[in-house]
Amino acid sequence: MSTAAPPAAAPAATPASRRRSLAGTLARRLRDTVVVLFLVLVVIFVIGHVVGDPVRSFASPDATDEQLAQLRSAMGLDRPFHEQFLGFLGDVARLDMGMSLWQQRPAMDAVTEVLANTVVLAVAGLIAAALFGVVGGVLAGSRPGTWVDRVVSTLSVISTSVANFWVGLLLIVVFAVYLRLVPTSGWYTWSSLLLPAVTLGFAHGGRICQVVRAVVLAEMTKPYVLAATSRGLPWRRLVANHALRNSGTTVVTTVGWEFARMFGGSIFPIEVVFAWPGLGPLMTTAAGRHDFPIVAAAVLVTGVLVIVVNAVVDLVGHLMDRRLGTGTAAEVPR
Amino acid sequence: MSTEPSTLDPQAVNDRASRVVTDNVFETLLVRDANAAITPHLATGYERVDDTTWTFDLRAGVTFSDGTPFDAEAAAASINRIVDPDYTTQRTSYTEGIEAASVVDADTISISTDGPDPVLPAQLTSIPMVPLAASSPDFGQALVVGTGPYVVSAWNRGRSIQLARNDAYWGPAPELAGFEVRVVPDSQTALSALQTGEVDLVFDLLPEQAALAPKVSIVEAADFSYIAFNTYAPELADPRVRVAMNLAVDKETLAETVYDGHAVPNAAQHLTPQMLGYNPAVQAFPYDPDRARTLLAEAGFANGFDIELHVPIGRYSKGEETADYVAGQLQAVGIRATVVKHDWNEYRDLGRVKGTEPDAFDLKYGWNSNEWFDAGRIASHITCGGSSSKICDPVVDEAVDEASQTFDEAARVAAYQRMWAELHANPYSIYLLQQQYIYGTSARLDWQPRPDDTFFVATMSLGATA
């Protein structure tokens, strides 16, 4: 869904605009959140009420025009646009996204019931992605041009270019069907989590890997590294304590960005392939059955997740980067 | 299962995902045996009193799994519930003609129809009996209570539905103590789960997947694929054009290539030889593109014409591929057919547009499922006033009328045979294939699938792994 570019690499030179206090960051974040959330709601409302016709999807197919008009007024759909939108905002505030026609219960219930499953998979996928990305990126970035670098770089290119669900199917055939190490699909034992998490981790680890490699490589060619090496600092400590620490903010921002991108869409086809009982199968089935309330509720919830993850990443990045101030505005020169 | 049922109210829905559960939890007054003959089940016998009244004797001592008795009151309420016009159900085709049911005595009900209804017994094989508690809004969701050999023990939304043997079942106890219906949206994943033995049965394998399953069970389905004509369209009004289009399609090659041999051309009628009304004199149209071109020229379309062929996405196994194939074959005789793909709802709405209206379809691919095993099933597609009909032929109407007004089986067969002969000379569709259902099973599962697409787990058993 989101197609914006990944965040810029290392904050080598801190731009003046980012030199703000924590309180300032919080306030700015809150403002952005409200704006984005409002836009999400507008899109959901417009698609549901203007592009689609809730009456037509709710009424039985052989309803007469008269019955349709009656239903339209009973559902309040003959009121002015702004009144309807305010009513919709009120419903959203009460977390009422309407009744699901398919499941015949509140749409929000259907979504919240499986939300945790999606979050569990996303977190597991994030751990896998971070492992692949950070370990691979550090190995490749600190040994540029070696075979390790070539293998890791090739893997990361594959990760960012092939279709995730295809990787998933391939892993099922190899590890579940031929090697019989893990179950193919569903979530009946904890080992069911392995394959989808690895698929998700592979899909998102590639970009993390590329960013980490670039940052580590940039650090390792700086003069202080040469100086430290000449003073006899062991290479391993140099990488771990200096290069990696200095690129920490970038790594956290990239990992967080990938986490948000999972909820932005990539996790759902993987859930479908692995029959993971999360939002993906729920949304695709609901869409197939023209059950707009569930789709709308799911879009709203994933929208909120993306916003929250982005905000948290921003805050963590702020706290980690000492150049951005550690807490009070007074410490930071303007 | 590729999708989760919306409700387990057996009277409301008729899709496979729900029937695999409800067929085992609920029962009907009559059922078809393994040879498709209609036999008593919850009813022990039935009798036609006059042209529009039937009585059914009910089995004594049957209870629902909540302990309430299955008696005349529950049976009559079940039928009245499903025929109520305010009740939304996908099973309307099974209730057509049924007026109401009433209690005669504790073990007898009487059913009245709005005219002679020779297919009533067949209809009753598809009307599940529900308890009086079915009037609760929870019925089909939290409350699933039937008389069948299994009960729902857990419904884990989005994952699976678990069923356990009903120990109070009136009939012979089924061999399997329970089973689980899992939701696996992706067909490739489902096949993998079958290969590893995580599941024992997968519905609707694609023809190319059949060779990869440990074992397959194939059944000649009572499903007949066709491409309906709108005979009101100017290009299609002349029967010669429609015969030409039947001749233009090589059905053998379609069955061999697209379906990998898992289908056979049907004899230009939506019946198998065993079904009531089959006309042995009517044969499938041969593949004869030269004759097709000649007929088109005779009808004044020597240069062909442009036409659209509508097909739903993801509804019928290989439906889109078949539509592409047929369009290619029509192009070969000069008919420039383009395939238009729709999602299911759009496609269904399209089918309801009357043929004379401007936005009616010209050609539409579909499957006709004949789970009545009776030619009468097709009536709504071919009579002048039929709800899905795009043809009006007095010979057909007269034959359908005659067949539906009599209980004399020989007279019905003769009338339907006349109907098929007329529909051969004046085709309402391009007749394509009789489809097969391909079930993938584990090596240990012993099960004979049925052509009427019912799933009685009580007829399954597990042998030793081969």
Short mmCIF file of N, CA and C in Angstrom, two decimals, chain A residues 217-318:
data_model
loop_
_atom_site.label_atom_id
_atom_site.label_comp_id
_atom_site.label_asym_id
_atom_site.label_seq_id
_atom_site.Cartn_x
_atom_site.Cartn_y
_atom_site.Cartn_z
N LEU A 217 29.66 0.17 6.04
CA LEU A 217 30.73 0.41 5.09
C LEU A 217 31.20 1.86 5.18
N ALA A 218 30.24 2.78 5.29
CA ALA A 218 30.59 4.19 5.38
C ALA A 218 31.40 4.46 6.66
N GLU A 219 30.96 3.85 7.79
CA GLU A 219 31.66 4.04 9.06
C GLU A 219 33.09 3.50 8.98
N MET A 220 33.19 2.30 8.39
CA MET A 220 34.47 1.61 8.39
C MET A 220 35.52 2.31 7.53
N THR A 221 35.09 3.22 6.66
CA THR A 221 36.08 3.91 5.84
C THR A 221 36.38 5.29 6.39
N LYS A 222 35.83 5.60 7.60
CA LYS A 222 36.10 6.91 8.18
C LYS A 222 37.51 6.93 8.80
N PRO A 223 38.10 8.14 8.94
CA PRO A 223 39.48 8.23 9.46
C PRO A 223 39.63 7.65 10.85
N TYR A 224 38.58 7.80 11.72
CA TYR A 224 38.77 7.32 13.11
C TYR A 224 38.97 5.81 13.15
N VAL A 225 38.42 5.13 12.17
CA VAL A 225 38.59 3.68 12.13
C VAL A 225 40.05 3.35 11.83
N LEU A 226 40.60 4.08 10.89
CA LEU A 226 42.01 3.88 10.55
C LEU A 226 42.88 4.15 11.77
N ALA A 227 42.54 5.26 12.47
CA ALA A 227 43.30 5.63 13.66
C ALA A 227 43.19 4.55 14.73
N ALA A 228 41.95 4.07 14.95
CA ALA A 228 41.73 3.06 15.98
C ALA A 228 42.46 1.77 15.63
N THR A 229 42.41 1.42 14.33
CA THR A 229 43.09 0.20 13.91
C THR A 229 44.59 0.33 14.14
N SER A 230 45.09 1.51 13.85
CA SER A 230 46.54 1.68 13.98
C SER A 230 46.96 1.64 15.44
N ARG A 231 46.00 1.97 16.37
CA ARG A 231 46.33 1.87 17.79
C ARG A 231 46.12 0.45 18.31
N GLY A 232 45.73 -0.46 17.44
CA GLY A 232 45.63 -1.86 17.82
C GLY A 232 44.29 -2.29 18.37
N LEU A 233 43.24 -1.49 18.15
CA LEU A 233 41.91 -1.90 18.61
C LEU A 233 41.47 -3.12 17.81
N PRO A 234 41.06 -4.19 18.52
CA PRO A 234 40.66 -5.40 17.77
C PRO A 234 39.52 -5.07 16.81
N TRP A 235 39.58 -5.72 15.67
CA TRP A 235 38.63 -5.45 14.59
C TRP A 235 37.19 -5.70 15.05
N ARG A 236 37.01 -6.81 15.79
CA ARG A 236 35.67 -7.19 16.23
C ARG A 236 35.07 -6.09 17.13
N ARG A 237 35.91 -5.56 18.07
CA ARG A 237 35.40 -4.53 18.98
C ARG A 237 35.14 -3.24 18.23
N LEU A 238 35.94 -3.03 17.23
CA LEU A 238 35.77 -1.82 16.43
C LEU A 238 34.40 -1.82 15.75
N VAL A 239 34.09 -2.98 15.16
CA VAL A 239 32.80 -3.09 14.47
C VAL A 239 31.66 -2.96 15.47
N ALA A 240 31.76 -3.75 16.56
CA ALA A 240 30.65 -3.81 17.50
C ALA A 240 30.47 -2.50 18.26
N ASN A 241 31.53 -1.94 18.77
CA ASN A 241 31.40 -0.79 19.68
C ASN A 241 31.33 0.55 18.96
N HIS A 242 31.89 0.62 17.79
CA HIS A 242 31.94 1.93 17.15
C HIS A 242 31.07 2.00 15.91
N ALA A 243 31.41 1.16 14.93
CA ALA A 243 30.69 1.26 13.66
C ALA A 243 29.20 0.99 13.86
N LEU A 244 28.90 -0.09 14.58
CA LEU A 244 27.49 -0.46 14.74
C LEU A 244 26.75 0.55 15.60
N ARG A 245 27.43 0.98 16.69
CA ARG A 245 26.74 1.92 17.58
C ARG A 245 26.44 3.24 16.86
N ASN A 246 27.39 3.67 16.06
CA ASN A 246 27.18 4.93 15.36
C ASN A 246 26.09 4.85 14.31
N SER A 247 25.86 3.63 13.83
CA SER A 247 24.80 3.51 12.82
C SER A 247 23.49 3.04 13.42
N GLY A 248 23.45 2.99 14.77
CA GLY A 248 22.27 2.45 15.46
C GLY A 248 20.97 3.12 15.07
N THR A 249 20.96 4.42 14.99
CA THR A 249 19.72 5.14 14.69
C THR A 249 19.16 4.72 13.34
N THR A 250 20.08 4.67 12.37
CA THR A 250 19.65 4.29 11.03
C THR A 250 19.05 2.89 11.03
N VAL A 251 19.73 1.98 11.74
CA VAL A 251 19.26 0.60 11.78
C VAL A 251 17.87 0.55 12.39
N VAL A 252 17.67 1.22 13.52
CA VAL A 252 16.38 1.18 14.19
C VAL A 252 15.30 1.79 13.31
N THR A 253 15.62 2.89 12.66
CA THR A 253 14.63 3.53 11.79
C THR A 253 14.25 2.61 10.64
N THR A 254 15.24 1.97 10.04
CA THR A 254 14.95 1.09 8.91
C THR A 254 14.12 -0.11 9.34
N VAL A 255 14.53 -0.72 10.48
CA VAL A 255 13.78 -1.88 10.97
C VAL A 255 12.34 -1.49 11.28
N GLY A 256 12.17 -0.35 11.92
CA GLY A 256 10.83 0.12 12.25
C GLY A 256 10.00 0.40 11.00
N TRP A 257 10.67 0.97 10.03
CA TRP A 257 9.99 1.27 8.77
C TRP A 257 9.50 -0.02 8.12
N GLU A 258 10.35 -1.05 8.14
CA GLU A 258 9.94 -2.33 7.56
C GLU A 258 8.77 -2.93 8.34
N PHE A 259 8.78 -2.72 9.67
CA PHE A 259 7.69 -3.23 10.50
C PHE A 259 6.37 -2.58 10.08
N ALA A 260 6.41 -1.27 9.87
CA ALA A 260 5.20 -0.57 9.44
C ALA A 260 4.76 -1.06 8.08
N ARG A 261 5.75 -1.32 7.21
CA ARG A 261 5.41 -1.77 5.85
C ARG A 261 4.71 -3.14 5.85
N MET A 262 5.02 -3.96 6.86
CA MET A 262 4.33 -5.26 6.95
C MET A 262 2.83 -5.03 7.06
N PHE A 263 2.43 -4.15 7.99
CA PHE A 263 1.00 -3.87 8.16
C PHE A 263 0.45 -3.09 6.97
N GLY A 264 1.37 -2.46 6.23
CA GLY A 264 0.93 -1.73 5.05
C GLY A 264 0.55 -2.67 3.92
N GLY A 265 0.74 -3.96 4.11
CA GLY A 265 0.25 -4.86 3.07
C GLY A 265 1.00 -6.16 2.91
N SER A 266 2.33 -6.17 3.15
CA SER A 266 3.09 -7.36 2.73
C SER A 266 2.76 -8.61 3.55
N ILE A 267 2.29 -8.43 4.79
CA ILE A 267 2.06 -9.61 5.63
C ILE A 267 0.81 -10.39 5.18
N PHE A 268 -0.12 -9.71 4.52
CA PHE A 268 -1.42 -10.34 4.26
C PHE A 268 -1.36 -11.50 3.25
N PRO A 269 -0.69 -11.31 2.09
CA PRO A 269 -0.59 -12.48 1.19
C PRO A 269 0.17 -13.63 1.82
N ILE A 270 1.15 -13.32 2.69
CA ILE A 270 1.89 -14.40 3.35
C ILE A 270 0.95 -15.16 4.29
N GLU A 271 0.09 -14.43 4.98
CA GLU A 271 -0.90 -15.10 5.84
C GLU A 271 -1.81 -16.01 5.02
N VAL A 272 -2.21 -15.53 3.85
CA VAL A 272 -3.11 -16.33 3.02
C VAL A 272 -2.41 -17.62 2.59
N VAL A 273 -1.16 -17.50 2.14
CA VAL A 273 -0.43 -18.68 1.68
C VAL A 273 -0.28 -19.70 2.82
N PHE A 274 0.00 -19.22 4.03
CA PHE A 274 0.23 -20.14 5.13
C PHE A 274 -1.04 -20.43 5.93
N ALA A 275 -2.19 -20.02 5.43
CA ALA A 275 -3.45 -20.21 6.14
C ALA A 275 -3.34 -19.72 7.58
N TRP A 276 -2.60 -18.64 7.75
CA TRP A 276 -2.43 -18.06 9.09
C TRP A 276 -3.70 -17.31 9.45
N PRO A 277 -4.29 -17.60 10.63
CA PRO A 277 -5.62 -17.04 10.93
C PRO A 277 -5.57 -15.57 11.30
N GLY A 278 -5.04 -14.74 10.43
CA GLY A 278 -4.91 -13.32 10.74
C GLY A 278 -5.81 -12.46 9.88
N LEU A 279 -5.41 -11.19 9.75
CA LEU A 279 -6.23 -10.24 9.01
C LEU A 279 -6.25 -10.53 7.51
N GLY A 280 -5.18 -11.13 6.98
CA GLY A 280 -5.08 -11.35 5.53
C GLY A 280 -6.21 -12.20 5.01
N PRO A 281 -6.35 -13.44 5.51
CA PRO A 281 -7.47 -14.27 5.04
C PRO A 281 -8.82 -13.62 5.33
N LEU A 282 -8.93 -12.95 6.47
CA LEU A 282 -10.20 -12.31 6.82
C LEU A 282 -10.56 -11.24 5.78
N MET A 283 -9.56 -10.40 5.45
CA MET A 283 -9.84 -9.31 4.52
C MET A 283 -10.12 -9.83 3.11
N THR A 284 -9.33 -10.82 2.65
CA THR A 284 -9.56 -11.29 1.28
C THR A 284 -10.92 -11.98 1.18
N THR A 285 -11.29 -12.75 2.21
CA THR A 285 -12.60 -13.39 2.16
C THR A 285 -13.71 -12.34 2.20
N ALA A 286 -13.54 -11.35 3.09
CA ALA A 286 -14.57 -10.31 3.21
C ALA A 286 -14.70 -9.55 1.89
N ALA A 287 -13.56 -9.26 1.26
CA ALA A 287 -13.62 -8.53 -0.02
C ALA A 287 -14.33 -9.39 -1.06
N GLY A 288 -14.01 -10.69 -1.07
CA GLY A 288 -14.64 -11.59 -2.03
C GLY A 288 -16.14 -11.68 -1.83
N ARG A 289 -16.56 -11.53 -0.57
CA ARG A 289 -17.99 -11.62 -0.29
C ARG A 289 -18.64 -10.24 -0.24
N HIS A 290 -17.94 -9.23 -0.71
CA HIS A 290 -18.45 -7.86 -0.72
C HIS A 290 -18.90 -7.42 0.67
N ASP A 291 -18.14 -7.84 1.68
CA ASP A 291 -18.50 -7.48 3.05
C ASP A 291 -17.71 -6.23 3.42
N PHE A 292 -18.24 -5.06 3.05
CA PHE A 292 -17.47 -3.84 3.23
C PHE A 292 -17.18 -3.51 4.68
N PRO A 293 -18.09 -3.71 5.64
CA PRO A 293 -17.77 -3.34 7.03
C PRO A 293 -16.49 -3.98 7.54
N ILE A 294 -16.24 -5.25 7.23
CA ILE A 294 -15.01 -5.90 7.72
C ILE A 294 -13.79 -5.29 7.03
N VAL A 295 -13.90 -5.07 5.71
CA VAL A 295 -12.76 -4.49 5.00
C VAL A 295 -12.45 -3.11 5.58
N ALA A 296 -13.49 -2.31 5.81
CA ALA A 296 -13.29 -0.97 6.35
C ALA A 296 -12.66 -1.02 7.74
N ALA A 297 -13.18 -1.94 8.59
CA ALA A 297 -12.63 -2.05 9.94
C ALA A 297 -11.17 -2.47 9.89
N ALA A 298 -10.85 -3.41 8.99
CA ALA A 298 -9.48 -3.90 8.88
C ALA A 298 -8.55 -2.81 8.37
N VAL A 299 -9.03 -2.04 7.38
CA VAL A 299 -8.20 -0.95 6.85
C VAL A 299 -7.94 0.09 7.95
N LEU A 300 -8.98 0.39 8.71
CA LEU A 300 -8.82 1.37 9.80
C LEU A 300 -7.79 0.87 10.82
N VAL A 301 -7.93 -0.39 11.23
CA VAL A 301 -7.04 -0.94 12.25
C VAL A 301 -5.60 -1.00 11.74
N THR A 302 -5.40 -1.44 10.50
CA THR A 302 -4.03 -1.49 9.98
C THR A 302 -3.48 -0.08 9.81
N GLY A 303 -4.36 0.86 9.42
CA GLY A 303 -3.91 2.25 9.31
C GLY A 303 -3.40 2.76 10.65
N VAL A 304 -4.14 2.47 11.71
CA VAL A 304 -3.73 2.90 13.05
C VAL A 304 -2.41 2.23 13.43
N LEU A 305 -2.28 0.94 13.09
CA LEU A 305 -1.04 0.23 13.41
C LEU A 305 0.16 0.89 12.74
N VAL A 306 0.02 1.21 11.45
CA VAL A 306 1.13 1.83 10.73
C VAL A 306 1.49 3.16 11.38
N ILE A 307 0.47 3.94 11.74
CA ILE A 307 0.71 5.25 12.35
C ILE A 307 1.43 5.09 13.68
N VAL A 308 0.95 4.14 14.51
CA VAL A 308 1.54 3.95 15.83
C VAL A 308 2.99 3.49 15.69
N VAL A 309 3.23 2.52 14.81
CA VAL A 309 4.59 2.01 14.65
C VAL A 309 5.52 3.13 14.20
N ASN A 310 5.07 3.93 13.25
CA ASN A 310 5.89 5.03 12.76
C ASN A 310 6.22 6.01 13.88
N ALA A 311 5.20 6.30 14.70
CA ALA A 311 5.42 7.26 15.78
C ALA A 311 6.42 6.72 16.78
N VAL A 312 6.29 5.42 17.13
CA VAL A 312 7.20 4.82 18.10
C VAL A 312 8.62 4.82 17.55
N VAL A 313 8.77 4.48 16.27
CA VAL A 313 10.10 4.45 15.65
C VAL A 313 10.72 5.83 15.70
N ASP A 314 9.93 6.83 15.42
CA ASP A 314 10.43 8.19 15.44
C ASP A 314 10.93 8.57 16.82
N LEU A 315 10.14 8.20 17.82
CA LEU A 315 10.51 8.53 19.20
C LEU A 315 11.79 7.81 19.60
N VAL A 316 11.86 6.50 19.29
CA VAL A 316 13.05 5.74 19.67
C VAL A 316 14.27 6.32 18.97
N GLY A 317 14.10 6.64 17.69
CA GLY A 317 15.21 7.24 16.96
C GLY A 317 15.66 8.54 17.61
N HIS A 318 14.70 9.30 18.06
CA HIS A 318 15.00 10.58 18.71
C HIS A 318 15.78 10.36 19.99
#
